[in-house]
XYZ file of C-alpha atoms in Angstrom:
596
model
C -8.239 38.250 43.921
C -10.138 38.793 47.220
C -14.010 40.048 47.953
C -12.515 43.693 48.836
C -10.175 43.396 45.401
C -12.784 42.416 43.542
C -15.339 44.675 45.153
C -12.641 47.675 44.987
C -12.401 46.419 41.197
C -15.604 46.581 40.597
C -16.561 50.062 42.240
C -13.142 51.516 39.947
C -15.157 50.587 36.529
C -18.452 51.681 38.057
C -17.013 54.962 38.315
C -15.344 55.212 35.042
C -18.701 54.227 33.525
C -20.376 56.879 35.113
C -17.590 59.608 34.173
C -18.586 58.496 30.796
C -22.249 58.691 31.369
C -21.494 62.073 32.540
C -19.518 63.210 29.952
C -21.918 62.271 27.327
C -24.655 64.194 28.779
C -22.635 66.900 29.380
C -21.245 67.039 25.406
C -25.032 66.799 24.252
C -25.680 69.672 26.412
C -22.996 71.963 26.110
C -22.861 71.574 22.589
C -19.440 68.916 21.798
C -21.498 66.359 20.189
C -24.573 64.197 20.200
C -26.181 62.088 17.567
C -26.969 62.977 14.130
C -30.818 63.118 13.037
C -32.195 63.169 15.998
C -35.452 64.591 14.704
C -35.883 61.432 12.767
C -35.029 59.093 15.713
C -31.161 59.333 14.931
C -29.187 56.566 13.518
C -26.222 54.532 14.541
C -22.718 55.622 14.214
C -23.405 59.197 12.934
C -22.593 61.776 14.992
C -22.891 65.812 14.921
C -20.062 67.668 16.578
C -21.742 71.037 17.842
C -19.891 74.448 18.137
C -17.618 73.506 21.288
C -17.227 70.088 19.454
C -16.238 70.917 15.974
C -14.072 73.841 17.711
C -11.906 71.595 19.533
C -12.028 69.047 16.821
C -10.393 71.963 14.725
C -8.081 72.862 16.972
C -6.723 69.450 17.751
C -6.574 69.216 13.720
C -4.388 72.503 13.659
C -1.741 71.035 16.440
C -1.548 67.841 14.522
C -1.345 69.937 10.925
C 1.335 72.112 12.956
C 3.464 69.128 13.776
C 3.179 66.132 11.069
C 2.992 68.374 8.201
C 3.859 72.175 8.475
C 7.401 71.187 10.865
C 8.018 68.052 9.149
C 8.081 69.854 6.110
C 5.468 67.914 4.395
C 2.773 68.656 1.792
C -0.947 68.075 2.472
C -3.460 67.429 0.550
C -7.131 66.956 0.233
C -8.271 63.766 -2.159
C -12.143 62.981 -2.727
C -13.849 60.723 -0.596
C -15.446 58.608 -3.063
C -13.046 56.875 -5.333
C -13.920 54.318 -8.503
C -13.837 50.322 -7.438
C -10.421 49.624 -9.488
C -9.194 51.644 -6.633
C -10.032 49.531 -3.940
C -9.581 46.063 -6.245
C -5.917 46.971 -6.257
C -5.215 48.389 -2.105
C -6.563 44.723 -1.540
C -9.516 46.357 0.386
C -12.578 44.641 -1.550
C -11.180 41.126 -0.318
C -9.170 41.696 2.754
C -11.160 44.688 4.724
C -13.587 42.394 6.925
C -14.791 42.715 10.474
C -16.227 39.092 11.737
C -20.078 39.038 11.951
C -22.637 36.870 14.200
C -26.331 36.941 14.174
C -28.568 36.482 16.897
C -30.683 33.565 16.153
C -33.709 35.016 18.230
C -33.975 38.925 17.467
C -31.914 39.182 14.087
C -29.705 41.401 15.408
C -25.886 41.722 14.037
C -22.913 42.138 16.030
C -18.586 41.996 16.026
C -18.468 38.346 17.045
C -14.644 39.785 18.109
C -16.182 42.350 20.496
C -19.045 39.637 22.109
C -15.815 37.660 23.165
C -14.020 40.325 24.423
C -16.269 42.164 26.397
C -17.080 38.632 27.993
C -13.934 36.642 28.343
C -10.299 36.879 29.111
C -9.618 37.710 25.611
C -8.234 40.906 24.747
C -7.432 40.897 20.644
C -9.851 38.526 19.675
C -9.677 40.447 15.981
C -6.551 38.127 15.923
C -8.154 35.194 16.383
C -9.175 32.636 13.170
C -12.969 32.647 12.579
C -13.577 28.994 13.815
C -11.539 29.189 16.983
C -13.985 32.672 17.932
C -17.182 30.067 16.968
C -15.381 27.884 19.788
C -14.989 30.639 22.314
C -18.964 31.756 21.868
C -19.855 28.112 22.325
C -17.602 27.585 25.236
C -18.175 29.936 26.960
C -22.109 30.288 26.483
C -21.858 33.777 25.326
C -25.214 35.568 24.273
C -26.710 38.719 22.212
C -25.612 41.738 24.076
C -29.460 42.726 22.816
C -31.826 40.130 24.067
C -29.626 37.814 25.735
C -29.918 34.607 23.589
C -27.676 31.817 23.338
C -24.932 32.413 20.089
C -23.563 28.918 20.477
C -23.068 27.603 17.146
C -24.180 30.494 15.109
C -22.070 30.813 12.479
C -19.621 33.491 12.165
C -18.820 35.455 9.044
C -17.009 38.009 7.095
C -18.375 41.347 6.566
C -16.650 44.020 4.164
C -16.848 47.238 6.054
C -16.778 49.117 2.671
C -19.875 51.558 1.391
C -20.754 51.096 -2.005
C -21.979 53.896 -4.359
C -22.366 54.451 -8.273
C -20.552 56.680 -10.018
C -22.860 58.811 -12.860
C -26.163 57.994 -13.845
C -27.756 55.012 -15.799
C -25.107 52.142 -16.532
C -22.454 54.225 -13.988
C -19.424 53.037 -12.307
C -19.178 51.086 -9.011
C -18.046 53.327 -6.590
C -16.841 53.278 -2.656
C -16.769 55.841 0.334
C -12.886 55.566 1.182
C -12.305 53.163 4.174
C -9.420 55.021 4.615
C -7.672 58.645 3.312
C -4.504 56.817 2.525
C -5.356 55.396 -0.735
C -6.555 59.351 -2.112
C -2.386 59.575 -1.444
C -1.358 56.515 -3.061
C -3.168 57.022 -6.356
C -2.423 60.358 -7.252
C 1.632 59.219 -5.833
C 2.814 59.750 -9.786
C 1.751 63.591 -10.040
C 2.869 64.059 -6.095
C 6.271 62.713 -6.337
C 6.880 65.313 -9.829
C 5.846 67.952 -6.316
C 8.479 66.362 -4.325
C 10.955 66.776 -7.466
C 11.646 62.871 -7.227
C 13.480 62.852 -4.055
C 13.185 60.967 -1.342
C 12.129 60.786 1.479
C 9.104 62.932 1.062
C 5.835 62.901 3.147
C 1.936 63.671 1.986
C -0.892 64.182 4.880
C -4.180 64.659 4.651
C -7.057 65.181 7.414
C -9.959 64.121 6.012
C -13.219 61.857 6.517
C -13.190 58.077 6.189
C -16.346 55.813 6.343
C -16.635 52.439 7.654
C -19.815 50.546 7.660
C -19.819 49.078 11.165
C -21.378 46.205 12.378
C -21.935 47.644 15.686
C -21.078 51.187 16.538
C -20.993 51.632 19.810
C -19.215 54.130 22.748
C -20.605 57.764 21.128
C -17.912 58.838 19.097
C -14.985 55.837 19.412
C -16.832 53.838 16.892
C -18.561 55.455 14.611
C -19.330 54.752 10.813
C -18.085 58.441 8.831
C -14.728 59.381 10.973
C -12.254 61.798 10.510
C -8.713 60.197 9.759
C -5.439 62.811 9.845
C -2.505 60.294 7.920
C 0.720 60.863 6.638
C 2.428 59.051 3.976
C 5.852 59.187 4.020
C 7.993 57.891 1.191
C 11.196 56.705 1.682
C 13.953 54.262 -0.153
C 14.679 51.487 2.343
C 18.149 51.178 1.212
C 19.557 54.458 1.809
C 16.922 56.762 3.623
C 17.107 56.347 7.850
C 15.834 58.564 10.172
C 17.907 61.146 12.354
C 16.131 59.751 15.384
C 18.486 62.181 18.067
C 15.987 64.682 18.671
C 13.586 61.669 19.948
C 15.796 59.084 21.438
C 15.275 60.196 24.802
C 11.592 60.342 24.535
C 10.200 58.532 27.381
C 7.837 55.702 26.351
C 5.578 52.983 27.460
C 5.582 49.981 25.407
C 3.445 46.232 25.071
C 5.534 45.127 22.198
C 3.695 41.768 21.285
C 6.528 39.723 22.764
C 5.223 40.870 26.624
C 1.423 40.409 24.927
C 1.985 36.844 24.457
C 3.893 35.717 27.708
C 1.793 34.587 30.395
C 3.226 37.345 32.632
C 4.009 39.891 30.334
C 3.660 43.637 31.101
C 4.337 46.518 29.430
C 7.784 47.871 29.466
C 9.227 51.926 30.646
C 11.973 52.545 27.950
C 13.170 55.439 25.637
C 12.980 55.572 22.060
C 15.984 55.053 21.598
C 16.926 52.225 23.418
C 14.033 50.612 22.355
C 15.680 50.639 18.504
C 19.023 49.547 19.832
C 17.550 46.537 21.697
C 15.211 46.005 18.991
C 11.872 46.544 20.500
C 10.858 48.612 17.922
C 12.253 46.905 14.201
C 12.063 49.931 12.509
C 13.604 52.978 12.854
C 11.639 54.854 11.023
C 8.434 53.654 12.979
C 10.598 54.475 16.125
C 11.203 58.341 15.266
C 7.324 58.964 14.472
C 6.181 57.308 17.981
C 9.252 59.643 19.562
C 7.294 62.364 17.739
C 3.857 61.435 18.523
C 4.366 61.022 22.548
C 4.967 64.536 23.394
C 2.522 65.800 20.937
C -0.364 63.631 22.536
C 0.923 65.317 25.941
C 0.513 68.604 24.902
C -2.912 68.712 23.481
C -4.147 66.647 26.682
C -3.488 63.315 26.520
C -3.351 61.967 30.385
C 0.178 60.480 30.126
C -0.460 57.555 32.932
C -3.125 56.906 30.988
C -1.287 56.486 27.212
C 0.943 54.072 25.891
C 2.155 52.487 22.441
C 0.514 48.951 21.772
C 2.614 46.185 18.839
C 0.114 44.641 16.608
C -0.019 41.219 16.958
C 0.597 39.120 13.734
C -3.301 37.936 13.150
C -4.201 41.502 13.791
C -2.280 43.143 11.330
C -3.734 44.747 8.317
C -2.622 43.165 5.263
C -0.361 45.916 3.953
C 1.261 46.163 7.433
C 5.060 43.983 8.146
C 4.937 46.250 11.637
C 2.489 48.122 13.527
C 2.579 50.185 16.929
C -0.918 51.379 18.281
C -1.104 54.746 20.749
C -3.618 53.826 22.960
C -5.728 55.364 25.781
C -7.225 54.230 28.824
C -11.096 54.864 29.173
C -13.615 53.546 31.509
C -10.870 50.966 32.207
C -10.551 49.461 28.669
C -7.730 50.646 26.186
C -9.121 52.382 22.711
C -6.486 52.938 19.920
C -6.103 56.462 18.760
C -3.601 56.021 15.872
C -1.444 53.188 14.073
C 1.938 53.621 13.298
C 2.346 51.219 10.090
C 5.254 49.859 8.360
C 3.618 49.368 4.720
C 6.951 48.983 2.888
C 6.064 49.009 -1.232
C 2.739 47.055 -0.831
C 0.725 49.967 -1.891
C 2.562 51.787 -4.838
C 3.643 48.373 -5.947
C -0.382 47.014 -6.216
C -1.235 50.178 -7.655
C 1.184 50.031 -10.242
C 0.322 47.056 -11.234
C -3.822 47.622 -11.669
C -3.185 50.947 -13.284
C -1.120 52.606 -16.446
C 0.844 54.717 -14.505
C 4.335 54.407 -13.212
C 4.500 53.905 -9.310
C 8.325 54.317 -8.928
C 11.076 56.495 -8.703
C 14.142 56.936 -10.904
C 17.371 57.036 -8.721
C 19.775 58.321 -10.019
C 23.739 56.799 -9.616
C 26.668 58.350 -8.242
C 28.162 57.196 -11.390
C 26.925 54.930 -14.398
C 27.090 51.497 -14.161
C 27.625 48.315 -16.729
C 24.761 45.775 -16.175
C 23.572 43.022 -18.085
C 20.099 42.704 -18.726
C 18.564 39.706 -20.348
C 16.002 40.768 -23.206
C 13.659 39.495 -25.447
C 12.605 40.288 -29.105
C 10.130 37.441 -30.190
C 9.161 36.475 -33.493
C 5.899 37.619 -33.775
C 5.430 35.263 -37.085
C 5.599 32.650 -35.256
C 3.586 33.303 -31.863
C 0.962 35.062 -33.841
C -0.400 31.548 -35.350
C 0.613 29.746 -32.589
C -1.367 31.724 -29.623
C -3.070 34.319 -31.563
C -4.970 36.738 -29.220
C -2.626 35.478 -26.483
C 0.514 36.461 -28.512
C 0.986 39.673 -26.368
C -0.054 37.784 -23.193
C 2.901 35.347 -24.333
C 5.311 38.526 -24.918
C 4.831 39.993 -21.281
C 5.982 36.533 -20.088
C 8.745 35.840 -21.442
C 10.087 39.883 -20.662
C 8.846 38.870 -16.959
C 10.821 35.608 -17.195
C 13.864 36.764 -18.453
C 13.984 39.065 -16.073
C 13.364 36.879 -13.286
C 15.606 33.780 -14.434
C 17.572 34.343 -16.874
C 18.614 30.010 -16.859
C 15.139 29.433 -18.051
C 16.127 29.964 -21.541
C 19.083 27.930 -21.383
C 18.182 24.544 -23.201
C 16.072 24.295 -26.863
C 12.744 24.980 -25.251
C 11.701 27.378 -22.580
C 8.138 27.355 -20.878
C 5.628 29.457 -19.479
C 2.167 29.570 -18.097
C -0.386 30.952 -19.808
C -4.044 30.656 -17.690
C -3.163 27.632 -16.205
C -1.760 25.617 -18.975
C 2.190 25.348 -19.756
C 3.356 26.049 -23.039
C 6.591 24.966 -24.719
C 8.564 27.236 -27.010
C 11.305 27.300 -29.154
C 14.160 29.295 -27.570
C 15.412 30.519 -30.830
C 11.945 31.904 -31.518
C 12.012 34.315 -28.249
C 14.684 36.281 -29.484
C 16.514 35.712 -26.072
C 19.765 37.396 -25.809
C 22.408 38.949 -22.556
C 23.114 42.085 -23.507
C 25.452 45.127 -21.382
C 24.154 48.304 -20.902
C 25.459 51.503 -19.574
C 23.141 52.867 -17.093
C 22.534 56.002 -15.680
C 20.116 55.160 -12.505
C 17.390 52.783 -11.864
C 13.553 52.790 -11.421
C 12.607 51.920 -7.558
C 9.243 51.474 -5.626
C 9.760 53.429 -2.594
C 8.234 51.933 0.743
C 5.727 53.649 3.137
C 5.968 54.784 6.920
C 2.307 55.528 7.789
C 1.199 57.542 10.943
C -2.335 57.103 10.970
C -4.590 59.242 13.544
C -8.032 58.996 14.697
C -9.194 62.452 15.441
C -12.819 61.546 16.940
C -11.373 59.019 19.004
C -8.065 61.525 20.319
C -11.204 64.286 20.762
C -13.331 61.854 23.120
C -9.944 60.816 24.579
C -8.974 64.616 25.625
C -12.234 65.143 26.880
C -12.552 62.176 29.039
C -9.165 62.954 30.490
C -10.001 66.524 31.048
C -13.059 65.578 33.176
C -13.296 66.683 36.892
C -15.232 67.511 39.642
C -14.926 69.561 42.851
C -15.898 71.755 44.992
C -15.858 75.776 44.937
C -17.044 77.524 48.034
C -18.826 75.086 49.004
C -20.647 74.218 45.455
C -20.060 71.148 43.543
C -18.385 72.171 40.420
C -17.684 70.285 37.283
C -15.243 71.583 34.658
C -12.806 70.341 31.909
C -9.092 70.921 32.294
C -8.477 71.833 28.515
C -4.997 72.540 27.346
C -5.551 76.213 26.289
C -3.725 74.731 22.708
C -7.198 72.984 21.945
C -10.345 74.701 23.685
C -12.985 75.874 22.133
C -12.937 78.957 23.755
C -9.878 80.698 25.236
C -11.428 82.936 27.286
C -14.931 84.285 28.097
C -15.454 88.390 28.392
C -18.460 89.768 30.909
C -19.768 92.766 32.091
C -20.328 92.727 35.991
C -23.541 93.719 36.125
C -26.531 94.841 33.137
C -24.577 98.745 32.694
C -24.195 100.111 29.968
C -20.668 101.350 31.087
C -19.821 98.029 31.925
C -21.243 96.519 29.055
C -19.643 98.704 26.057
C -16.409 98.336 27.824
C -16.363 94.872 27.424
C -17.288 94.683 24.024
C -14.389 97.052 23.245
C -12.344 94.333 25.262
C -14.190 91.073 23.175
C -13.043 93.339 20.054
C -9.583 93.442 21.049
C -8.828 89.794 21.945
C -10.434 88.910 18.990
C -8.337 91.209 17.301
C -4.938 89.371 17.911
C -6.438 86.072 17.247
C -7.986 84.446 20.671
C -11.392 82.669 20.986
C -13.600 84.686 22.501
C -17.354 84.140 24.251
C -19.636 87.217 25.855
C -21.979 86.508 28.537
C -24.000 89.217 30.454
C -26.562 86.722 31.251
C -27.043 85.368 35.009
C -24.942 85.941 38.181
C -21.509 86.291 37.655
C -21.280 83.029 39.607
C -23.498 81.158 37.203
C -21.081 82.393 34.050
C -18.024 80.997 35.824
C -19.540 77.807 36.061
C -21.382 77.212 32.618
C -17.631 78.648 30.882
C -15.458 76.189 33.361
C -18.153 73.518 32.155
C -17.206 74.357 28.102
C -13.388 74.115 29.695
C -12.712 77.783 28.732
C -9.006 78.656 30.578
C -9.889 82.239 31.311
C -12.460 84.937 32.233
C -12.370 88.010 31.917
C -14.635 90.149 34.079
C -15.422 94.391 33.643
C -16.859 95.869 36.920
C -17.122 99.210 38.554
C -12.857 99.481 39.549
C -12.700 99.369 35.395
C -14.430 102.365 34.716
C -13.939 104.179 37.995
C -9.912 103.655 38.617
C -7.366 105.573 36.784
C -5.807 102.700 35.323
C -8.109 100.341 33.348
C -8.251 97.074 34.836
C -10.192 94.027 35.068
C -10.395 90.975 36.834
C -8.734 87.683 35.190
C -9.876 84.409 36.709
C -7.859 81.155 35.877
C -10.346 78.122 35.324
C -8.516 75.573 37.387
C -7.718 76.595 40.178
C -10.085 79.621 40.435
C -7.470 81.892 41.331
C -7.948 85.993 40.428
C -5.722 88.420 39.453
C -6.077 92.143 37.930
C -4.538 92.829 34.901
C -4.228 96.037 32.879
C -6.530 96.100 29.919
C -3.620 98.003 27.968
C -1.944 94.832 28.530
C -4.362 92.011 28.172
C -4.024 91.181 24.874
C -0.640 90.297 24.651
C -0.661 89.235 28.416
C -3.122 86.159 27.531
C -1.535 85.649 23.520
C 1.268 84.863 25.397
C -0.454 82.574 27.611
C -1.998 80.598 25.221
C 1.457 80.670 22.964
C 3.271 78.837 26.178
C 5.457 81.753 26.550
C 3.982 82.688 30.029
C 2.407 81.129 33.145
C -0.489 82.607 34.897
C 1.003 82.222 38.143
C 3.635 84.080 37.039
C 1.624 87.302 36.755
């Protein structure tokens, strides 16, 4: 790269940083979001969305509610957000739900060793990398706290659970944990839901709800933040039989880094459609495929800057455990790509671990076309015998030879058959396990469906549609700076004022606040400051319309007022008798302003 590139480089990120900067300020201002507690000094991670903030949030909540639940035909839910420690035992999340952990030698401070190296180095996923080979990047490359600047070489490098323990009940109560995640509130309540779902698959559960992660360092406002708000779906399916009808999304238009292009020295990302990236196998499974053909336009329309999206393949250290195949959507802000949702493959991980720590049945009866003859090997042991012989252990003993039997049925072919019981092997007597082939006339069979799992961040898609909406021009001469909202997800659709302090004016646009409001629409009155000064502060919010009452209102024989479009400033008058349904339809999609 030459001076200019690099200087041209360097002057690009300078300016995305800034749009940031400015951003931020301008959230914390106009009310998106800023940090929580501030009156106590604030504290890391925690974040308060104010009225424009939890608006949109809401909004952008709705669309996705609209789309992966209400016209998939999918039930939602809404599961608590503590849940007992048997819970989280079985998901595998107590053991395998670590972020890697470095201290600074010389102020204490903690930080994601992964992140140090990344923000620093050529590396890009260095969450895929194994623990010592990231102590051998810090120490190569000399990299330092991000706090005080002291040297990290050979500081050690550890695991740290991002899980928040609790207690359930008072005195000797139950370990508890804030869900990591809202998936699991769907997997353990999966025996009750499917009896919903009448036992047929496919079926799909959402939920929107909060999640809590207990970052090491939270950092970038609200992309990394330690309570969240997750909006999943779970959707069941039997990987034998169930496929996806992916015609309505194989000619989605899609960017792709599949991890093949990741891990070639010249890779790049690759232009393709859904469905050709099935038939050339880009994307293993189809069912992964038709929710990423789904997602794409639905991140366009609530404001997702297209150039600036595009689906991500885990690598395989990256994976979470649970996951055979993962796609990341992914933005591009301030120059660095931030993942806004996973697409998981989790085939029967889940239902299968929770079946197995709990007393419930995690399956599915399916039923056959017609009964079939089987044989199933059985046993019937003589409890007289492995009573003495193992005594507490006797049932212990029972469950393994049914698991055996099941599993390999040649096991019991000689005089003696053996198991393992707590590490030691055990001989017994075949004729004493009651070991026999028997055929049985079946009506169906008991199956552990697998999972598809769209999983989206909605404080990370919010910061995402804001940063895209950002601009700045000019007006007349004035430096304006406004957000380009779809009208789908703004806070406010349109603001309502009164020309001038009148009382004419005024109680005519009330009347017209009343009526918007009426059919639905967000609406904001402002009689305060030049009419100039209300433009600006409602283009600032990103507000798509305003509506303004003057003296040709009251005085003309036709009611009419003044509509001004936010982005390009434009003006038009529009019959009051009409407005309503004039900007409903607007907002719907059903009309264009410029074609008023």
């Amino acid at each position: 790269m030459s001076d200019r590139e690099h200087e041209s480089a360097a002057a690009t990120e300078d300016e995305a940083e800034a749009t940031s900067e400015k951003l931020v300020e301008l959230a914390k201002r106009r009310g998106y979001f800023f940090q929580s507690s501030g009156a106590y000094g604030g504290v890391g991670g925690f974040y308060t969305f104010g009225p424009q903030g939890a608006s949109l949030k809401g909004n952008v909540e709705d669309a996705w509610r609209d789309r992966f639940a209400v016209a998939e035909g999918n039930m939602e839910i809404d599961a608590p957000t503590i849940m007992p420690e048997p819970v989280f035992e079985a998901s595998g999340h107590l053991e395998g739900f670590d972020d890697m952990l470095v201290e600074c030698p010389d102020c204490g401070e903690s930080h994601r060793a992964d992140h140090v190296v990344e923000d620093n180095t050529e590396y890009e996923d260095a969450e895929s990398l194994p623990i010592p080979e990231v102590e051998e990047v810090i120490a190569e490359h000399e990299l330092v706290c991000p706090s005080c600047g002291a040297g990290l070489a050979g500081q050690a490098v550890d695991t740290f659970n991002l899980m928040f323990a609790t207690n359930i009940g008072p005195g000797d109560s139950d370990p508890g944990y804030m869900r990591p995640e809202t998936a699991q509130g769907i997997f353990v309540e999966f025996p009750r839901l499917k009896e919903y779902a009448r036992n047929q698959l496919p079926f799909g559960v959402t939920q929107i709800g909060r999640a809590y992660r207990n970052e090491i360092s939270p950092r970038r406002s609200i992309i990394r933040t330690r309570e969240f708000t997750q909006a999943e779906l779970e959707y069941f399916i039997d990987p034998e039989t169930d496929e996806p009808d992916l015609s309505s999304v194989a000619d989605v238009e899609v960017t792709l880094y599949p991890a093949s292009e990741q891990n070639a020295e010249d890779g790049d990302e690759i232009q393709t459609t859904i469905g050709d990236a099935v038939e050339e196998g880009i994307i293993s499974s189809p069912w992964v495929a038709y929710f990423l053909g789904v997602a794409k336009p639905w991140y366009d329309a609530v404001g997702v800057d297209m150039d600036r999206f595009r689906f991500r393949q885990h690598l395989s250290g990256e994976r979470a455990h649970y996951a055979s195949d993962c796609w990341d959507a992914e933005s591009e802000i301030d120059g660095n790509w931030i993942e806004m949702a996973g697409f998981a493959y989790r085939g029967d991980y889940d239902l299968s671990k929770h079946g197995e720590h709990s007393d419930d049945r995690f399956t599915i009866f399916k039923q056959y076309d017609e009964p079939k003859t089987v044989e199933r090997a059985t046993v019937d042991p003589d409890m007289s015998y492995l009573g003495p012989e193992f005594g507490g252990d006797a049932q212990a003993v029972v469950q393994k030879l049914e698991d055996l039997a099941a599993r390999d049925r040649s096991a019991f072919d000689g005089d003696t058959v053996e198991i393992d019981l707590e590490g030691e092997t055990h001989e017994l007597p075949v004729e004493k396990t009651g070991f026999a082939v028997e055929e049985q006339t079946e009506a169906g069979e008991h199956i552990t469906p697998h999972v598809v799992e769209p999983s989206f961040g909605v404080d990370r898609l919010v910061y995402t549609v804001l940063h895209h909406a950002y601009r700045e021009d000019e007006v007349a001469d004035e430096e304006r700076t406004y957000l380009e909202l779809e009208p789908e997800v703004a806070p406010t659709f349109v603001g309502v004022f009164p020309l001038q302090s009148d009382d004419e004016l005024e109680s005519q646009a009330q009347a017209i606040v009343d009526d918007l409001r009426e059919v639905g629409l967000s609406v904001t009155y402002d009689d305060s400051g030049n009419i100039g000064r209300r433009y600006r502060r409602q283009d600032e919010v990103g507000t798509p319309f305003c509506v303004t009452v003057d003296y040709e209102t009251i005085e003309e024989e036709e009611t009419t007022v003044t509509v001004r479009e936010r982005d390009t400033t434009e003006q038009k008058r529009l019959s009051v008798d009409d407005l309503a349904e004039t900007l409903s339809a607007i907002r719907e999609g059903d009309l264009e302003f410029d074609e008023l």
